[in-house]
C-alpha cells in the first residue's frame, strides 16, 4: 500500500528526475521533433511543484488530478494535453482514496492509456508514449498474476517500458511532429516513450 504522503514523495521524485533528464529529452526531440520535449516536461513539473503545498492532506485522486490540470494549463505542445489527460484520468480512478495498492495503480494506468489514445487519436505502433505505456501496463498485470509481488511487478513494468522505447527506434512515426519525418524517423527513439519510462522508473524506485 502507498499512502497519500508517499504519493507526494513520488511526485517530488518525478519532478527531480524530469529536471535531471530535461536536456536528454530535448536532445531526443531535437532529432525527430522540435527539441522542446524536455523543456515542456520540466515546465509542467515545475508547475506541479507549485501546487504541492496546497495538496497536503488531500486524497490521492485530487493530488493526481491537480497535477494533470497543471500539465494541461502550463505545457504547450502535444505532451502537455496528453500527459495532462493521463494524470487527470488516473486521478479520476483514484478519487477519494487515501491509500492505493498495485491494482489501483494498474486501473489508473489503464485509464491514463485510454485517455491518451482518445485525446491523441493514437494507438501502439505509432512511435509515441503509448509504445512504452501499454507494454508496461501489460507487464505489471502479468507479473502480478505470476508472483503477486508489487515491487517485482513495477520492475517488470519498467523493463517492458524500456523495451518499448527500443521498439520505437525500429518504427516510423505516424503521430505527432515526428510523423513529418516519415522514414527518416527510423533509428531514433521516441521522446515521449522515453519520458514515460523515466517517470515509471521514478515511481518504481519508491515502491
Ligand atoms: P510537440 O510534439 O508538440 O513538440 P513534445 O515534444 O513535448 O510536444 O512531445 C512529443 C511527444 O508527444 C512524442 O515523442 C510522442 O511520444 C507524444 N505524442 C505526440 N503526439 C501524440 C499522439 N497523438 N498520441 C500519443 N502521443 C503523442
Ligand atoms: Mg517537441
mmCIF file of C-alpha atoms and ligand atoms in Angstrom:
data_model
loop_
_atom_site.group_PDB
_atom_site.id
_atom_site.type_symbol
_atom_site.label_atom_id
_atom_site.label_comp_id
_atom_site.label_asym_id
_atom_site.label_seq_id
_atom_site.Cartn_x
_atom_site.Cartn_y
_atom_site.Cartn_z
ATOM 1 C CA UNK A 1 0.000 0.000 0.000
ATOM 2 C CA UNK A 2 1.100 3.530 -0.808
ATOM 3 C CA UNK A 3 -0.419 6.352 1.229
ATOM 4 C CA UNK A 4 -1.084 9.974 0.296
ATOM 5 C CA UNK A 5 2.182 11.198 1.815
ATOM 6 C CA UNK A 6 4.129 8.627 -0.201
ATOM 7 C CA UNK A 7 2.326 9.729 -3.373
ATOM 8 C CA UNK A 8 3.512 13.293 -2.767
ATOM 9 C CA UNK A 9 7.034 11.913 -2.260
ATOM 10 C CA UNK A 10 6.777 10.052 -5.560
ATOM 11 C CA UNK A 11 5.651 13.244 -7.296
ATOM 12 C CA UNK A 12 8.659 15.085 -5.849
ATOM 13 C CA UNK A 13 10.848 12.284 -7.190
ATOM 14 C CA UNK A 14 9.232 12.705 -10.623
ATOM 15 C CA UNK A 15 9.982 16.445 -10.526
ATOM 16 C CA UNK A 16 13.625 15.661 -9.719
ATOM 17 C CA UNK A 17 14.123 13.098 -12.485
ATOM 18 C CA UNK A 18 12.409 15.246 -15.117
ATOM 19 C CA UNK A 19 14.770 18.106 -14.218
ATOM 20 C CA UNK A 20 17.752 15.743 -14.387
ATOM 21 C CA UNK A 21 16.666 14.388 -17.792
ATOM 22 C CA UNK A 22 15.432 17.682 -19.255
ATOM 23 C CA UNK A 23 18.319 18.171 -21.697
ATOM 24 C CA UNK A 24 18.376 14.499 -22.674
ATOM 25 C CA UNK A 25 14.649 14.568 -23.518
ATOM 26 C CA UNK A 26 15.002 17.754 -25.535
ATOM 27 C CA UNK A 27 18.020 16.319 -27.365
ATOM 28 C CA UNK A 28 15.937 13.288 -28.370
ATOM 29 C CA UNK A 29 13.148 15.578 -29.569
ATOM 30 C CA UNK A 30 15.675 17.680 -31.465
ATOM 31 C CA UNK A 31 16.387 14.720 -33.749
ATOM 32 C CA UNK A 32 12.800 13.824 -34.725
ATOM 33 C CA UNK A 33 10.765 16.804 -33.497
ATOM 34 C CA UNK A 34 11.316 20.394 -32.427
ATOM 35 C CA UNK A 35 13.637 19.922 -29.474
ATOM 36 C CA UNK A 36 11.307 21.024 -26.717
ATOM 37 C CA UNK A 37 10.139 17.825 -25.007
ATOM 38 C CA UNK A 38 12.448 18.215 -22.001
ATOM 39 C CA UNK A 39 11.584 21.901 -21.722
ATOM 40 C CA UNK A 40 7.867 21.098 -21.900
ATOM 41 C CA UNK A 41 8.077 18.351 -19.281
ATOM 42 C CA UNK A 42 10.208 20.483 -16.945
ATOM 43 C CA UNK A 43 7.825 23.419 -17.270
ATOM 44 C CA UNK A 44 4.884 21.148 -16.444
ATOM 45 C CA UNK A 45 6.551 19.568 -13.429
ATOM 46 C CA UNK A 46 7.703 22.991 -12.195
ATOM 47 C CA UNK A 47 4.021 23.938 -12.161
ATOM 48 C CA UNK A 48 3.133 20.716 -10.321
ATOM 49 C CA UNK A 49 5.748 21.600 -7.693
ATOM 50 C CA UNK A 50 3.980 24.915 -7.088
ATOM 51 C CA UNK A 51 0.724 23.049 -6.387
ATOM 52 C CA UNK A 52 2.212 20.651 -3.813
ATOM 53 C CA UNK A 53 1.767 22.844 -0.688
ATOM 54 C CA UNK A 54 -1.983 23.076 -1.363
ATOM 55 C CA UNK A 55 -2.176 19.294 -1.780
ATOM 56 C CA UNK A 56 -1.002 18.278 1.686
ATOM 57 C CA UNK A 57 -3.725 16.100 3.201
ATOM 58 C CA UNK A 58 -5.839 15.897 0.030
ATOM 59 C CA UNK A 59 -6.920 12.475 -1.265
ATOM 60 C CA UNK A 60 -4.705 10.755 -3.839
ATOM 61 C CA UNK A 61 -7.195 11.272 -6.662
ATOM 62 C CA UNK A 62 -7.207 15.021 -6.057
ATOM 63 C CA UNK A 63 -3.401 15.078 -5.952
ATOM 64 C CA UNK A 64 -3.018 13.310 -9.297
ATOM 65 C CA UNK A 65 -5.869 15.211 -10.939
ATOM 66 C CA UNK A 66 -4.402 18.552 -9.852
ATOM 67 C CA UNK A 67 -1.043 17.510 -11.307
ATOM 68 C CA UNK A 68 -2.802 16.723 -14.598
ATOM 69 C CA UNK A 69 -4.514 20.094 -14.668
ATOM 70 C CA UNK A 70 -1.166 21.793 -14.055
ATOM 71 C CA UNK A 71 0.316 19.956 -17.044
ATOM 72 C CA UNK A 72 -2.583 20.877 -19.323
ATOM 73 C CA UNK A 73 -2.520 24.515 -18.278
ATOM 74 C CA UNK A 74 1.239 25.119 -18.458
ATOM 75 C CA UNK A 75 2.593 22.916 -21.203
ATOM 76 C CA UNK A 76 2.286 23.848 -24.824
ATOM 77 C CA UNK A 77 2.922 21.116 -27.341
ATOM 78 C CA UNK A 78 1.383 17.703 -27.673
ATOM 79 C CA UNK A 79 2.786 16.264 -24.480
ATOM 80 C CA UNK A 80 1.053 18.742 -22.130
ATOM 81 C CA UNK A 81 -2.535 17.858 -23.013
ATOM 82 C CA UNK A 82 -1.621 14.180 -23.424
ATOM 83 C CA UNK A 83 0.230 13.737 -20.114
ATOM 84 C CA UNK A 84 -2.308 16.089 -18.527
ATOM 85 C CA UNK A 85 -5.154 13.866 -19.693
ATOM 86 C CA UNK A 86 -3.263 10.779 -18.489
ATOM 87 C CA UNK A 87 -2.860 12.223 -14.982
ATOM 88 C CA UNK A 88 -6.423 13.556 -14.840
ATOM 89 C CA UNK A 89 -7.863 10.196 -15.906
ATOM 90 C CA UNK A 90 -5.655 8.379 -13.392
ATOM 91 C CA UNK A 91 -6.771 10.854 -10.723
ATOM 92 C CA UNK A 92 -10.400 10.132 -11.538
ATOM 93 C CA UNK A 93 -9.846 6.418 -10.885
ATOM 94 C CA UNK A 94 -8.125 7.179 -7.567
ATOM 95 C CA UNK A 95 -10.739 9.711 -6.381
ATOM 96 C CA UNK A 96 -11.308 9.733 -2.622
ATOM 97 C CA UNK A 97 -8.526 7.254 -1.831
ATOM 98 C CA UNK A 98 -6.075 7.887 0.999
ATOM 99 C CA UNK A 99 -4.040 4.812 0.097
ATOM 100 C CA UNK A 100 -3.652 2.718 -3.033
ATOM 101 C CA UNK A 101 -2.290 -0.692 -3.995
ATOM 102 C CA UNK A 102 -0.783 -2.024 -7.205
ATOM 103 C CA UNK A 103 -4.229 -2.929 -8.549
ATOM 104 C CA UNK A 104 -5.387 0.663 -8.101
ATOM 105 C CA UNK A 105 -2.210 1.730 -9.912
ATOM 106 C CA UNK A 106 -2.996 -0.678 -12.779
ATOM 107 C CA UNK A 107 -6.541 0.649 -13.078
ATOM 108 C CA UNK A 108 -5.248 4.214 -13.065
ATOM 109 C CA UNK A 109 -2.629 3.409 -15.719
ATOM 110 C CA UNK A 110 -5.234 1.717 -17.881
ATOM 111 C CA UNK A 111 -7.465 4.780 -17.678
ATOM 112 C CA UNK A 112 -4.461 7.013 -18.450
ATOM 113 C CA UNK A 113 -3.725 4.949 -21.554
ATOM 114 C CA UNK A 114 -7.363 5.141 -22.688
ATOM 115 C CA UNK A 115 -7.249 8.917 -22.169
ATOM 116 C CA UNK A 116 -4.087 9.342 -24.246
ATOM 117 C CA UNK A 117 -5.493 7.149 -27.027
ATOM 118 C CA UNK A 118 -8.726 9.127 -27.148
ATOM 119 C CA UNK A 119 -7.160 12.571 -26.912
ATOM 120 C CA UNK A 120 -4.246 11.719 -29.232
ATOM 121 C CA UNK A 121 -6.330 9.630 -31.647
ATOM 122 C CA UNK A 122 -3.455 7.226 -31.360
ATOM 123 C CA UNK A 123 -2.577 3.636 -30.600
ATOM 124 C CA UNK A 124 0.518 1.475 -30.197
ATOM 125 C CA UNK A 125 2.967 1.076 -33.089
ATOM 126 C CA UNK A 126 2.894 4.774 -33.993
ATOM 127 C CA UNK A 127 6.110 5.718 -32.158
ATOM 128 C CA UNK A 128 4.601 7.579 -29.213
ATOM 129 C CA UNK A 129 4.479 7.383 -25.433
ATOM 130 C CA UNK A 130 1.877 4.632 -25.861
ATOM 131 C CA UNK A 131 4.620 2.262 -27.040
ATOM 132 C CA UNK A 132 6.060 2.418 -23.522
ATOM 133 C CA UNK A 133 2.792 2.803 -21.587
ATOM 134 C CA UNK A 134 0.903 -0.179 -22.990
ATOM 135 C CA UNK A 135 3.656 -2.815 -22.654
ATOM 136 C CA UNK A 136 4.434 -1.510 -19.158
ATOM 137 C CA UNK A 137 0.798 -1.908 -18.135
ATOM 138 C CA UNK A 138 0.640 -5.410 -19.598
ATOM 139 C CA UNK A 139 3.879 -6.468 -17.899
ATOM 140 C CA UNK A 140 2.755 -5.175 -14.487
ATOM 141 C CA UNK A 141 -0.507 -7.104 -14.746
ATOM 142 C CA UNK A 142 1.258 -10.257 -15.947
ATOM 143 C CA UNK A 143 3.843 -10.166 -13.156
ATOM 144 C CA UNK A 144 1.121 -9.628 -10.535
ATOM 145 C CA UNK A 145 -0.717 -12.694 -11.816
ATOM 146 C CA UNK A 146 2.503 -14.717 -11.665
ATOM 147 C CA UNK A 147 4.121 -13.601 -8.424
ATOM 148 C CA UNK A 148 1.664 -11.259 -6.673
ATOM 149 C CA UNK A 149 4.710 -9.125 -5.807
ATOM 150 C CA UNK A 150 4.168 -5.382 -6.367
ATOM 151 C CA UNK A 151 7.877 -4.494 -6.372
ATOM 152 C CA UNK A 152 8.631 -7.200 -8.941
ATOM 153 C CA UNK A 153 5.620 -6.110 -10.994
ATOM 154 C CA UNK A 154 6.808 -2.487 -11.099
ATOM 155 C CA UNK A 155 10.293 -3.659 -12.111
ATOM 156 C CA UNK A 156 8.754 -5.762 -14.889
ATOM 157 C CA UNK A 157 6.794 -2.682 -15.967
ATOM 158 C CA UNK A 158 9.948 -0.588 -16.190
ATOM 159 C CA UNK A 159 11.748 -3.318 -18.158
ATOM 160 C CA UNK A 160 8.822 -3.528 -20.600
ATOM 161 C CA UNK A 161 8.704 0.260 -20.978
ATOM 162 C CA UNK A 162 12.441 0.247 -21.794
ATOM 163 C CA UNK A 163 11.857 -2.452 -24.411
ATOM 164 C CA UNK A 164 9.053 -0.271 -25.747
ATOM 165 C CA UNK A 165 11.479 2.627 -26.116
ATOM 166 C CA UNK A 166 13.860 0.329 -28.032
ATOM 167 C CA UNK A 167 10.951 -0.718 -30.248
ATOM 168 C CA UNK A 168 10.201 2.939 -31.086
ATOM 169 C CA UNK A 169 13.659 3.111 -32.735
ATOM 170 C CA UNK A 170 12.578 0.498 -35.253
ATOM 171 C CA UNK A 171 9.312 2.038 -36.408
ATOM 172 C CA UNK A 172 8.104 5.023 -38.424
ATOM 173 C CA UNK A 173 6.346 7.811 -36.548
ATOM 174 C CA UNK A 174 2.778 8.235 -37.736
ATOM 175 C CA UNK A 175 1.554 10.587 -34.998
ATOM 176 C CA UNK A 176 2.853 13.909 -33.729
ATOM 177 C CA UNK A 177 5.622 16.069 -35.158
ATOM 178 C CA UNK A 178 7.953 13.131 -35.778
ATOM 179 C CA UNK A 179 5.489 11.859 -38.398
ATOM 180 C CA UNK A 180 6.616 14.719 -40.684
ATOM 181 C CA UNK A 181 9.921 12.876 -40.999
ATOM 182 C CA UNK A 182 8.342 9.668 -42.268
ATOM 183 C CA UNK A 183 11.015 7.010 -42.822
ATOM 184 C CA UNK A 184 13.723 9.332 -41.506
ATOM 185 C CA UNK A 185 12.254 8.854 -38.041
ATOM 186 C CA UNK A 186 13.542 5.263 -38.051
ATOM 187 C CA UNK A 187 16.607 4.707 -35.882
ATOM 188 C CA UNK A 188 15.590 7.282 -33.282
ATOM 189 C CA UNK A 189 13.790 6.670 -30.008
ATOM 190 C CA UNK A 190 10.596 8.495 -29.184
ATOM 191 C CA UNK A 191 10.980 11.272 -26.594
ATOM 192 C CA UNK A 192 7.530 10.728 -25.075
ATOM 193 C CA UNK A 193 8.058 6.973 -24.667
ATOM 194 C CA UNK A 194 11.362 7.849 -23.017
ATOM 195 C CA UNK A 195 9.857 10.381 -20.591
ATOM 196 C CA UNK A 196 7.133 7.916 -19.608
ATOM 197 C CA UNK A 197 9.782 5.297 -18.867
ATOM 198 C CA UNK A 198 11.710 7.794 -16.737
ATOM 199 C CA UNK A 199 8.542 8.633 -14.774
ATOM 200 C CA UNK A 200 7.626 4.972 -14.284
ATOM 201 C CA UNK A 201 11.161 4.250 -13.113
ATOM 202 C CA UNK A 202 10.798 7.063 -10.576
ATOM 203 C CA UNK A 203 7.572 5.519 -9.269
ATOM 204 C CA UNK A 204 9.077 2.014 -9.173
ATOM 205 C CA UNK A 205 12.106 3.234 -7.228
ATOM 206 C CA UNK A 206 9.800 4.398 -4.432
ATOM 207 C CA UNK A 207 7.768 1.166 -4.112
HETATM 208 P P1 LIG B 1 5.402 18.584 -29.518
HETATM 209 O O1 LIG B 1 5.431 17.355 -30.361
HETATM 210 O O2 LIG B 1 4.134 19.350 -29.679
HETATM 211 O O3 LIG B 1 6.635 19.407 -29.661
HETATM 212 P P2 LIG B 1 6.537 17.349 -27.157
HETATM 213 O O4 LIG B 1 7.822 17.456 -27.881
HETATM 214 O O5 LIG B 1 6.540 17.835 -25.759
HETATM 215 O O6 LIG B 1 5.361 18.073 -27.972
HETATM 216 O O7 LIG B 1 6.054 15.832 -27.097
HETATM 217 C C1 LIG B 1 6.298 14.935 -28.143
HETATM 218 C C2 LIG B 1 5.862 13.556 -27.720
HETATM 219 O O8 LIG B 1 4.439 13.501 -27.592
HETATM 220 C C3 LIG B 1 6.199 12.477 -28.720
HETATM 221 O O9 LIG B 1 7.505 11.991 -28.510
HETATM 222 C C4 LIG B 1 5.127 11.428 -28.502
HETATM 223 O O10 LIG B 1 5.532 10.450 -27.562
HETATM 224 C C5 LIG B 1 3.990 12.215 -27.911
HETATM 225 N N1 LIG B 1 2.881 12.329 -28.856
HETATM 226 C C6 LIG B 1 2.748 13.228 -29.858
HETATM 227 N N2 LIG B 1 1.566 13.035 -30.496
HETATM 228 C C7 LIG B 1 0.949 12.005 -29.869
HETATM 229 C C8 LIG B 1 -0.312 11.332 -30.039
HETATM 230 N N3 LIG B 1 -1.188 11.697 -30.978
HETATM 231 N N4 LIG B 1 -0.596 10.303 -29.192
HETATM 232 C C9 LIG B 1 0.261 9.931 -28.230
HETATM 233 N N5 LIG B 1 1.456 10.530 -28.022
HETATM 234 C C10 LIG B 1 1.793 11.544 -28.813
HETATM 235 MG MG1 LIG B 2 8.517 18.719 -29.287
#
